[in-house]
């Protein structure tokens, strides 16, 4: 942190990330064309690939979450990569370092995601219907002994719901912060060639972690907003895998 | 004492998620070998499952850092 000023070095990097993203968006907007070429072509290919991934996980209904999904992905990706490119160390004394190596930033991202997918849950089921997910009094009184089991699984859902933002923020923070520590140690040991493979690894981890954060956000959102009683999607055929993994606590 | 505690926490806490991620990866490769046309879906689910397993390792990492800074 800079002395005396409540502006941290991670905040400056985050502003830099925002500036880069806004400039990219403005530049790409002017080049919209039916026949793509050059960098615009690459951007269109990347966005199209991400959209395909998103549709595989969330189905067609996930289309309305795409804007927040892509915002999370791009912001985290650019933060991670900017952190490595500027030769940052995992200390607070540096002028710039990766925003995601600060728990405050990742917690802000995770809380935003948490509020969004809770809101989607309430919007899909109604406030009472959504609360019944967790405190299932109806099953307790109507279903008899099996209702007791339903009631306690509902209580377990509360825990898994609370752990989600915690795990999201800690996963991102731990990966990037740990990576920076590894890079710092590698630089201290032998600064000529030794850090290079670690930097390659960190670039890969930055990409994967951005993808994982955005994907988990999407999975939680589509789990919360899924209607259990109305199946509009066709049943998966025999050679097709079910679209989602079973999500447990953690 | 805190240093030893942090070393034990990170050592034990990372070994189990390592096993889990190894199992996830090996099963995913098995599945891809059996059904190459489902590669993209298997990879997607593999990355998600690995992220859950890895999150547990990250917990122990955070705890060991907390122990060291105490």
mmCIF file of C-alpha atoms in Angstrom:
data_model
loop_
_atom_site.group_PDB
_atom_site.id
_atom_site.type_symbol
_atom_site.label_atom_id
_atom_site.label_comp_id
_atom_site.label_asym_id
_atom_site.label_seq_id
_atom_site.Cartn_x
_atom_site.Cartn_y
_atom_site.Cartn_z
ATOM 1 C CA UNK A 1 0.000 0.000 0.000
ATOM 2 C CA UNK A 2 1.225 3.492 -0.721
ATOM 3 C CA UNK A 3 1.899 5.381 2.515
ATOM 4 C CA UNK A 4 -0.822 7.678 3.745
ATOM 5 C CA UNK A 5 -3.048 7.261 0.694
ATOM 6 C CA UNK A 6 -5.931 4.782 0.740
ATOM 7 C CA UNK A 7 -5.168 3.742 -2.852
ATOM 8 C CA UNK A 8 -3.564 0.328 -2.973
ATOM 9 C CA UNK A 9 -1.280 -0.925 -5.718
ATOM 10 C CA UNK A 10 -3.835 -3.572 -6.669
ATOM 11 C CA UNK A 11 -6.437 -0.857 -7.199
ATOM 12 C CA UNK A 12 -4.177 0.941 -9.674
ATOM 13 C CA UNK A 13 -3.666 -2.277 -11.601
ATOM 14 C CA UNK A 14 -7.407 -2.876 -11.606
ATOM 15 C CA UNK A 15 -7.976 0.609 -13.068
ATOM 16 C CA UNK A 16 -5.378 -0.233 -15.687
ATOM 17 C CA UNK A 17 -7.271 -3.442 -16.483
ATOM 18 C CA UNK A 18 -10.536 -1.501 -16.800
ATOM 19 C CA UNK A 19 -8.888 1.046 -19.093
ATOM 20 C CA UNK A 20 -7.461 -1.698 -21.325
ATOM 21 C CA UNK A 21 -10.821 -3.458 -21.541
ATOM 22 C CA UNK A 22 -12.732 -0.244 -22.315
ATOM 23 C CA UNK A 23 -10.244 0.789 -25.001
ATOM 24 C CA UNK A 24 -10.375 -2.712 -26.509
ATOM 25 C CA UNK A 25 -14.173 -2.575 -26.581
ATOM 26 C CA UNK A 26 -14.218 0.866 -28.221
ATOM 27 C CA UNK A 27 -11.622 -0.103 -30.825
ATOM 28 C CA UNK A 28 -13.357 -3.379 -31.656
ATOM 29 C CA UNK A 29 -16.743 -1.667 -31.882
ATOM 30 C CA UNK A 30 -15.573 0.513 -34.749
ATOM 31 C CA UNK A 31 -14.426 -2.483 -36.746
ATOM 32 C CA UNK A 32 -17.664 -4.451 -36.787
ATOM 33 C CA UNK A 33 -17.956 -5.858 -40.269
ATOM 34 C CA UNK A 34 -19.591 -8.765 -42.031
ATOM 35 C CA UNK A 35 -16.183 -9.886 -43.288
ATOM 36 C CA UNK A 36 -13.967 -10.023 -40.196
ATOM 37 C CA UNK A 37 -10.242 -9.523 -40.508
ATOM 38 C CA UNK A 38 -7.147 -9.236 -38.355
ATOM 39 C CA UNK A 39 -7.536 -8.653 -34.649
ATOM 40 C CA UNK A 40 -11.314 -8.307 -34.873
ATOM 41 C CA UNK A 41 -11.408 -11.784 -36.353
ATOM 42 C CA UNK A 42 -9.446 -13.142 -33.410
ATOM 43 C CA UNK A 43 -11.708 -11.421 -30.880
ATOM 44 C CA UNK A 44 -14.796 -12.773 -32.591
ATOM 45 C CA UNK A 45 -13.327 -16.277 -32.616
ATOM 46 C CA UNK A 46 -12.437 -16.088 -28.892
ATOM 47 C CA UNK A 47 -15.864 -14.761 -27.873
ATOM 48 C CA UNK A 48 -17.596 -17.341 -30.040
ATOM 49 C CA UNK A 49 -15.607 -20.155 -28.429
ATOM 50 C CA UNK A 50 -16.455 -18.913 -24.947
ATOM 51 C CA UNK A 51 -20.102 -18.612 -25.890
ATOM 52 C CA UNK A 52 -20.064 -22.212 -27.105
ATOM 53 C CA UNK A 53 -18.526 -23.379 -23.834
ATOM 54 C CA UNK A 54 -21.142 -21.442 -21.900
ATOM 55 C CA UNK A 55 -23.981 -22.968 -23.860
ATOM 56 C CA UNK A 56 -22.609 -26.448 -23.222
ATOM 57 C CA UNK A 57 -22.712 -25.856 -19.466
ATOM 58 C CA UNK A 58 -25.812 -23.754 -18.988
ATOM 59 C CA UNK A 59 -27.947 -24.547 -22.005
ATOM 60 C CA UNK A 60 -29.784 -21.943 -24.059
ATOM 61 C CA UNK A 61 -31.238 -20.406 -20.898
ATOM 62 C CA UNK A 62 -27.769 -19.253 -19.841
ATOM 63 C CA UNK A 63 -27.727 -16.665 -22.634
ATOM 64 C CA UNK A 64 -28.912 -13.870 -20.366
ATOM 65 C CA UNK A 65 -26.022 -14.425 -17.947
ATOM 66 C CA UNK A 66 -23.407 -14.114 -20.691
ATOM 67 C CA UNK A 67 -22.579 -10.449 -20.041
ATOM 68 C CA UNK A 68 -21.621 -10.980 -16.416
ATOM 69 C CA UNK A 69 -19.881 -14.254 -17.295
ATOM 70 C CA UNK A 70 -17.660 -12.600 -19.899
ATOM 71 C CA UNK A 71 -17.010 -9.622 -17.601
ATOM 72 C CA UNK A 72 -15.719 -11.913 -14.878
ATOM 73 C CA UNK A 73 -13.629 -13.882 -17.344
ATOM 74 C CA UNK A 74 -11.973 -10.930 -19.066
ATOM 75 C CA UNK A 75 -11.349 -8.925 -15.903
ATOM 76 C CA UNK A 76 -9.761 -11.833 -14.068
ATOM 77 C CA UNK A 77 -7.776 -12.940 -17.112
ATOM 78 C CA UNK A 78 -6.306 -9.485 -17.726
ATOM 79 C CA UNK A 79 -5.599 -9.003 -14.018
ATOM 80 C CA UNK A 80 -3.720 -12.286 -13.800
ATOM 81 C CA UNK A 81 -1.706 -11.746 -16.943
ATOM 82 C CA UNK A 82 -0.891 -8.115 -16.196
ATOM 83 C CA UNK A 83 0.393 -9.288 -12.827
ATOM 84 C CA UNK A 84 2.871 -11.667 -14.441
ATOM 85 C CA UNK A 85 3.866 -9.358 -17.281
ATOM 86 C CA UNK A 86 4.877 -6.545 -14.989
ATOM 87 C CA UNK A 87 7.221 -8.745 -13.000
ATOM 88 C CA UNK A 88 5.273 -8.322 -9.826
ATOM 89 C CA UNK A 89 6.304 -9.692 -6.490
ATOM 90 C CA UNK A 90 3.916 -10.856 -3.820
ATOM 91 C CA UNK A 91 4.683 -7.916 -1.591
ATOM 92 C CA UNK A 92 2.787 -4.804 -0.740
ATOM 93 C CA UNK A 93 5.783 -2.587 -1.491
ATOM 94 C CA UNK A 94 5.670 -2.970 -5.261
ATOM 95 C CA UNK A 95 4.030 -0.223 -7.288
ATOM 96 C CA UNK A 96 1.805 -2.571 -9.255
ATOM 97 C CA UNK A 97 0.742 -6.145 -8.676
ATOM 98 C CA UNK A 98 -2.021 -8.454 -9.824
ATOM 99 C CA UNK A 99 -5.404 -7.359 -8.402
ATOM 100 C CA UNK A 100 -6.362 -10.995 -7.955
ATOM 101 C CA UNK A 101 -3.439 -11.572 -5.579
ATOM 102 C CA UNK A 102 -5.327 -9.466 -3.038
ATOM 103 C CA UNK A 103 -8.074 -11.218 -1.101
ATOM 104 C CA UNK A 104 -10.158 -8.020 -1.081
ATOM 105 C CA UNK A 105 -10.496 -8.020 -4.865
ATOM 106 C CA UNK A 106 -11.378 -11.684 -5.162
ATOM 107 C CA UNK A 107 -13.831 -11.377 -2.281
ATOM 108 C CA UNK A 108 -15.499 -8.471 -4.089
ATOM 109 C CA UNK A 109 -15.808 -10.581 -7.241
ATOM 110 C CA UNK A 110 -17.155 -13.562 -5.298
ATOM 111 C CA UNK A 111 -19.694 -11.482 -3.362
ATOM 112 C CA UNK A 112 -20.924 -9.925 -6.603
ATOM 113 C CA UNK A 113 -21.337 -13.404 -8.070
ATOM 114 C CA UNK A 114 -23.049 -14.610 -4.871
ATOM 115 C CA UNK A 115 -25.590 -11.771 -4.881
ATOM 116 C CA UNK A 116 -26.266 -12.358 -8.560
ATOM 117 C CA UNK A 117 -26.939 -16.082 -8.317
ATOM 118 C CA UNK A 118 -29.019 -15.739 -5.173
ATOM 119 C CA UNK A 119 -31.056 -13.073 -6.962
ATOM 120 C CA UNK A 120 -31.517 -15.413 -9.908
ATOM 121 C CA UNK A 121 -32.670 -18.158 -7.543
ATOM 122 C CA UNK A 122 -35.241 -15.883 -5.949
ATOM 123 C CA UNK A 123 -36.384 -14.657 -9.347
ATOM 124 C CA UNK A 124 -36.881 -18.185 -10.653
ATOM 125 C CA UNK A 125 -38.656 -19.690 -7.636
ATOM 126 C CA UNK A 126 -40.091 -16.699 -5.780
ATOM 127 C CA UNK A 127 -38.892 -15.695 -2.312
ATOM 128 C CA UNK A 128 -40.963 -18.326 -0.473
ATOM 129 C CA UNK A 129 -40.248 -21.056 -2.969
ATOM 130 C CA UNK A 130 -36.533 -20.343 -2.798
ATOM 131 C CA UNK A 131 -36.535 -20.317 1.001
ATOM 132 C CA UNK A 132 -38.254 -23.701 0.868
ATOM 133 C CA UNK A 133 -35.107 -25.067 -0.767
ATOM 134 C CA UNK A 134 -33.319 -24.525 2.510
ATOM 135 C CA UNK A 135 -35.949 -24.847 5.238
ATOM 136 C CA UNK A 136 -38.256 -27.449 3.796
ATOM 137 C CA UNK A 137 -41.171 -27.315 6.237
ATOM 138 C CA UNK A 138 -43.644 -28.480 3.608
ATOM 139 C CA UNK A 139 -41.922 -31.848 3.150
ATOM 140 C CA UNK A 140 -41.645 -32.248 6.916
ATOM 141 C CA UNK A 141 -45.399 -32.069 7.379
ATOM 142 C CA UNK A 142 -46.688 -33.761 4.246
ATOM 143 C CA UNK A 143 -44.253 -36.543 3.454
ATOM 144 C CA UNK A 144 -43.875 -38.229 6.834
ATOM 145 C CA UNK A 145 -40.589 -39.978 7.637
ATOM 146 C CA UNK A 146 -39.065 -39.330 4.190
ATOM 147 C CA UNK A 147 -39.827 -35.644 4.683
ATOM 148 C CA UNK A 148 -37.417 -35.545 7.626
ATOM 149 C CA UNK A 149 -34.580 -36.522 5.287
ATOM 150 C CA UNK A 150 -35.665 -33.840 2.830
ATOM 151 C CA UNK A 151 -35.683 -31.315 5.659
ATOM 152 C CA UNK A 152 -32.119 -32.119 6.683
ATOM 153 C CA UNK A 153 -30.801 -32.082 3.108
ATOM 154 C CA UNK A 154 -32.334 -28.612 2.894
ATOM 155 C CA UNK A 155 -30.332 -27.566 5.948
ATOM 156 C CA UNK A 156 -27.176 -28.947 4.342
ATOM 157 C CA UNK A 157 -27.911 -26.780 1.300
ATOM 158 C CA UNK A 158 -27.491 -23.703 3.515
ATOM 159 C CA UNK A 159 -23.906 -24.727 4.282
ATOM 160 C CA UNK A 160 -23.054 -25.448 0.673
ATOM 161 C CA UNK A 161 -24.570 -22.121 -0.350
ATOM 162 C CA UNK A 162 -22.492 -20.167 2.169
ATOM 163 C CA UNK A 163 -19.287 -22.005 1.271
ATOM 164 C CA UNK A 164 -19.640 -21.065 -2.414
ATOM 165 C CA UNK A 165 -18.465 -17.420 -2.293
ATOM 166 C CA UNK A 166 -15.796 -18.355 0.263
ATOM 167 C CA UNK A 167 -14.417 -21.109 -1.952
ATOM 168 C CA UNK A 168 -14.654 -18.937 -5.080
ATOM 169 C CA UNK A 169 -12.667 -16.086 -3.571
ATOM 170 C CA UNK A 170 -10.091 -18.253 -1.784
ATOM 171 C CA UNK A 171 -9.455 -20.421 -4.855
ATOM 172 C CA UNK A 172 -8.646 -17.457 -7.081
ATOM 173 C CA UNK A 173 -6.635 -15.649 -4.412
ATOM 174 C CA UNK A 174 -4.651 -18.721 -3.377
ATOM 175 C CA UNK A 175 -3.715 -19.684 -6.913
ATOM 176 C CA UNK A 176 -2.501 -16.252 -7.965
ATOM 177 C CA UNK A 177 -0.855 -15.387 -4.648
ATOM 178 C CA UNK A 178 0.850 -18.774 -4.463
ATOM 179 C CA UNK A 179 2.045 -18.357 -8.029
ATOM 180 C CA UNK A 180 3.558 -15.001 -7.185
ATOM 181 C CA UNK A 181 5.362 -16.465 -4.195
ATOM 182 C CA UNK A 182 6.773 -19.232 -6.405
ATOM 183 C CA UNK A 183 7.929 -16.644 -8.958
ATOM 184 C CA UNK A 184 9.528 -14.492 -6.278
ATOM 185 C CA UNK A 185 11.407 -17.453 -4.830
ATOM 186 C CA UNK A 186 12.535 -18.506 -8.307
ATOM 187 C CA UNK A 187 13.813 -14.987 -8.996
ATOM 188 C CA UNK A 188 15.655 -14.910 -5.679
ATOM 189 C CA UNK A 189 17.319 -18.286 -6.291
ATOM 190 C CA UNK A 190 18.554 -17.745 -9.812
ATOM 191 C CA UNK A 191 17.129 -14.963 -11.894
ATOM 192 C CA UNK A 192 18.414 -15.831 -15.377
ATOM 193 C CA UNK A 193 16.511 -18.793 -16.866
ATOM 194 C CA UNK A 194 14.967 -20.539 -13.877
ATOM 195 C CA UNK A 195 11.778 -18.392 -13.601
ATOM 196 C CA UNK A 196 10.834 -18.922 -17.257
ATOM 197 C CA UNK A 197 9.065 -22.303 -16.930
ATOM 198 C CA UNK A 198 7.292 -21.034 -13.824
ATOM 199 C CA UNK A 199 6.138 -17.970 -15.746
ATOM 200 C CA UNK A 200 4.768 -20.218 -18.490
ATOM 201 C CA UNK A 201 2.935 -22.194 -15.835
ATOM 202 C CA UNK A 202 1.582 -18.989 -14.295
ATOM 203 C CA UNK A 203 0.233 -17.805 -17.654
ATOM 204 C CA UNK A 204 -1.578 -21.119 -18.013
ATOM 205 C CA UNK A 205 -2.895 -20.971 -14.437
ATOM 206 C CA UNK A 206 -4.090 -17.398 -14.974
ATOM 207 C CA UNK A 207 -6.144 -18.513 -17.964
ATOM 208 C CA UNK A 208 -7.517 -21.628 -16.259
ATOM 209 C CA UNK A 209 -8.434 -19.797 -13.058
ATOM 210 C CA UNK A 210 -10.266 -17.044 -14.939
ATOM 211 C CA UNK A 211 -12.140 -19.747 -16.837
ATOM 212 C CA UNK A 212 -12.903 -21.707 -13.663
ATOM 213 C CA UNK A 213 -14.236 -18.661 -11.817
ATOM 214 C CA UNK A 214 -16.515 -17.679 -14.682
ATOM 215 C CA UNK A 215 -17.647 -21.277 -15.236
ATOM 216 C CA UNK A 216 -18.435 -21.872 -11.571
ATOM 217 C CA UNK A 217 -20.378 -18.628 -11.483
ATOM 218 C CA UNK A 218 -22.391 -19.858 -14.448
ATOM 219 C CA UNK A 219 -22.923 -23.343 -12.984
ATOM 220 C CA UNK A 220 -24.161 -21.952 -9.673
ATOM 221 C CA UNK A 221 -26.434 -19.490 -11.456
ATOM 222 C CA UNK A 222 -27.981 -22.115 -13.675
ATOM 223 C CA UNK A 223 -28.339 -24.527 -10.739
ATOM 224 C CA UNK A 224 -30.171 -21.875 -8.731
ATOM 225 C CA UNK A 225 -32.428 -20.738 -11.528
ATOM 226 C CA UNK A 226 -33.252 -24.240 -12.805
ATOM 227 C CA UNK A 227 -36.895 -25.178 -12.615
ATOM 228 C CA UNK A 228 -37.219 -28.682 -11.293
ATOM 229 C CA UNK A 229 -40.819 -29.218 -12.332
ATOM 230 C CA UNK A 230 -40.713 -27.996 -15.926
ATOM 231 C CA UNK A 231 -38.220 -29.628 -18.245
ATOM 232 C CA UNK A 232 -38.181 -27.659 -21.445
ATOM 233 C CA UNK A 233 -34.932 -29.149 -22.669
ATOM 234 C CA UNK A 234 -34.986 -32.508 -24.426
ATOM 235 C CA UNK A 235 -33.759 -35.513 -22.482
ATOM 236 C CA UNK A 236 -30.112 -36.350 -23.186
ATOM 237 C CA UNK A 237 -29.755 -39.114 -25.727
ATOM 238 C CA UNK A 238 -27.796 -42.258 -25.070
ATOM 239 C CA UNK A 239 -24.438 -41.217 -26.475
ATOM 240 C CA UNK A 240 -24.656 -37.733 -25.018
ATOM 241 C CA UNK A 241 -23.192 -36.905 -21.634
ATOM 242 C CA UNK A 242 -25.286 -35.000 -19.090
ATOM 243 C CA UNK A 243 -24.364 -31.310 -19.255
ATOM 244 C CA UNK A 244 -23.245 -30.822 -15.684
ATOM 245 C CA UNK A 245 -21.077 -32.505 -13.139
ATOM 246 C CA UNK A 246 -22.602 -33.151 -9.749
ATOM 247 C CA UNK A 247 -21.776 -30.156 -7.618
ATOM 248 C CA UNK A 248 -20.897 -30.747 -4.008
ATOM 249 C CA UNK A 249 -19.580 -28.593 -1.211
ATOM 250 C CA UNK A 250 -16.156 -27.112 -1.825
ATOM 251 C CA UNK B 1 6.470 -24.209 16.266
ATOM 252 C CA UNK B 2 4.293 -22.230 13.873
ATOM 253 C CA UNK B 3 6.700 -23.006 11.064
ATOM 254 C CA UNK B 4 6.382 -26.741 11.677
ATOM 255 C CA UNK B 5 2.604 -26.427 11.897
ATOM 256 C CA UNK B 6 2.515 -24.543 8.607
ATOM 257 C CA UNK B 7 4.755 -27.140 6.956
ATOM 258 C CA UNK B 8 2.550 -30.009 8.152
ATOM 259 C CA UNK B 9 -0.606 -28.171 7.091
ATOM 260 C CA UNK B 10 0.610 -27.512 3.567
ATOM 261 C CA UNK B 11 2.234 -30.950 3.191
ATOM 262 C CA UNK B 12 -0.733 -33.025 4.285
ATOM 263 C CA UNK B 13 -3.292 -30.618 2.902
ATOM 264 C CA UNK B 14 -1.864 -30.684 -0.590
ATOM 265 C CA UNK B 15 -1.226 -34.429 -0.842
ATOM 266 C CA UNK B 16 -4.892 -35.440 -0.785
ATOM 267 C CA UNK B 17 -6.110 -32.951 -3.421
ATOM 268 C CA UNK B 18 -3.112 -34.039 -5.516
ATOM 269 C CA UNK B 19 -4.403 -37.613 -5.363
ATOM 270 C CA UNK B 20 -7.909 -36.414 -6.223
ATOM 271 C CA UNK B 21 -6.744 -34.364 -9.208
ATOM 272 C CA UNK B 22 -4.642 -37.306 -10.406
ATOM 273 C CA UNK B 23 -7.693 -39.580 -10.251
ATOM 274 C CA UNK B 24 -9.855 -37.011 -12.047
ATOM 275 C CA UNK B 25 -7.272 -36.625 -14.787
ATOM 276 C CA UNK B 26 -6.734 -40.358 -15.247
ATOM 277 C CA UNK B 27 -10.467 -41.081 -15.455
ATOM 278 C CA UNK B 28 -10.950 -38.216 -17.896
ATOM 279 C CA UNK B 29 -8.195 -39.576 -20.137
ATOM 280 C CA UNK B 30 -9.800 -43.031 -19.919
ATOM 281 C CA UNK B 31 -13.127 -41.569 -20.962
ATOM 282 C CA UNK B 32 -11.599 -39.583 -23.819
ATOM 283 C CA UNK B 33 -9.789 -42.685 -25.069
ATOM 284 C CA UNK B 34 -13.047 -44.606 -25.045
ATOM 285 C CA UNK B 35 -15.131 -41.840 -26.603
ATOM 286 C CA UNK B 36 -12.985 -39.287 -28.460
ATOM 287 C CA UNK B 37 -15.995 -37.477 -29.897
ATOM 288 C CA UNK B 38 -17.048 -36.328 -26.404
ATOM 289 C CA UNK B 39 -13.641 -34.748 -25.719
ATOM 290 C CA UNK B 40 -14.815 -31.163 -25.223
ATOM 291 C CA UNK B 41 -17.559 -32.060 -22.762
ATOM 292 C CA UNK B 42 -15.273 -34.351 -20.767
ATOM 293 C CA UNK B 43 -12.565 -31.708 -20.634
ATOM 294 C CA UNK B 44 -15.009 -29.084 -19.413
ATOM 295 C CA UNK B 45 -16.315 -31.271 -16.610
ATOM 296 C CA UNK B 46 -12.790 -32.421 -15.766
ATOM 297 C CA UNK B 47 -11.633 -28.824 -15.295
ATOM 298 C CA UNK B 48 -14.638 -28.040 -13.086
ATOM 299 C CA UNK B 49 -14.125 -31.146 -10.922
ATOM 300 C CA UNK B 50 -10.415 -30.444 -10.658
ATOM 301 C CA UNK B 51 -11.221 -26.915 -9.549
ATOM 302 C CA UNK B 52 -13.314 -28.258 -6.670
ATOM 303 C CA UNK B 53 -10.559 -30.638 -5.585
ATOM 304 C CA UNK B 54 -7.947 -27.935 -5.894
ATOM 305 C CA UNK B 55 -9.971 -25.518 -3.792
ATOM 306 C CA UNK B 56 -9.402 -27.781 -0.788
ATOM 307 C CA UNK B 57 -5.655 -27.611 -1.309
ATOM 308 C CA UNK B 58 -5.936 -23.844 -1.499
ATOM 309 C CA UNK B 59 -7.684 -23.825 1.889
ATOM 310 C CA UNK B 60 -4.661 -25.494 3.490
ATOM 311 C CA UNK B 61 -2.381 -23.063 1.675
ATOM 312 C CA UNK B 62 -4.276 -20.106 3.135
ATOM 313 C CA UNK B 63 -4.182 -21.680 6.589
ATOM 314 C CA UNK B 64 -0.432 -22.241 6.420
ATOM 315 C CA UNK B 65 0.069 -18.612 5.365
ATOM 316 C CA UNK B 66 -2.073 -17.495 8.311
ATOM 317 C CA UNK B 67 0.054 -19.679 10.613
ATOM 318 C CA UNK B 68 3.295 -18.186 9.269
ATOM 319 C CA UNK B 69 2.105 -14.598 9.653
ATOM 320 C CA UNK B 70 0.959 -15.133 13.221
#
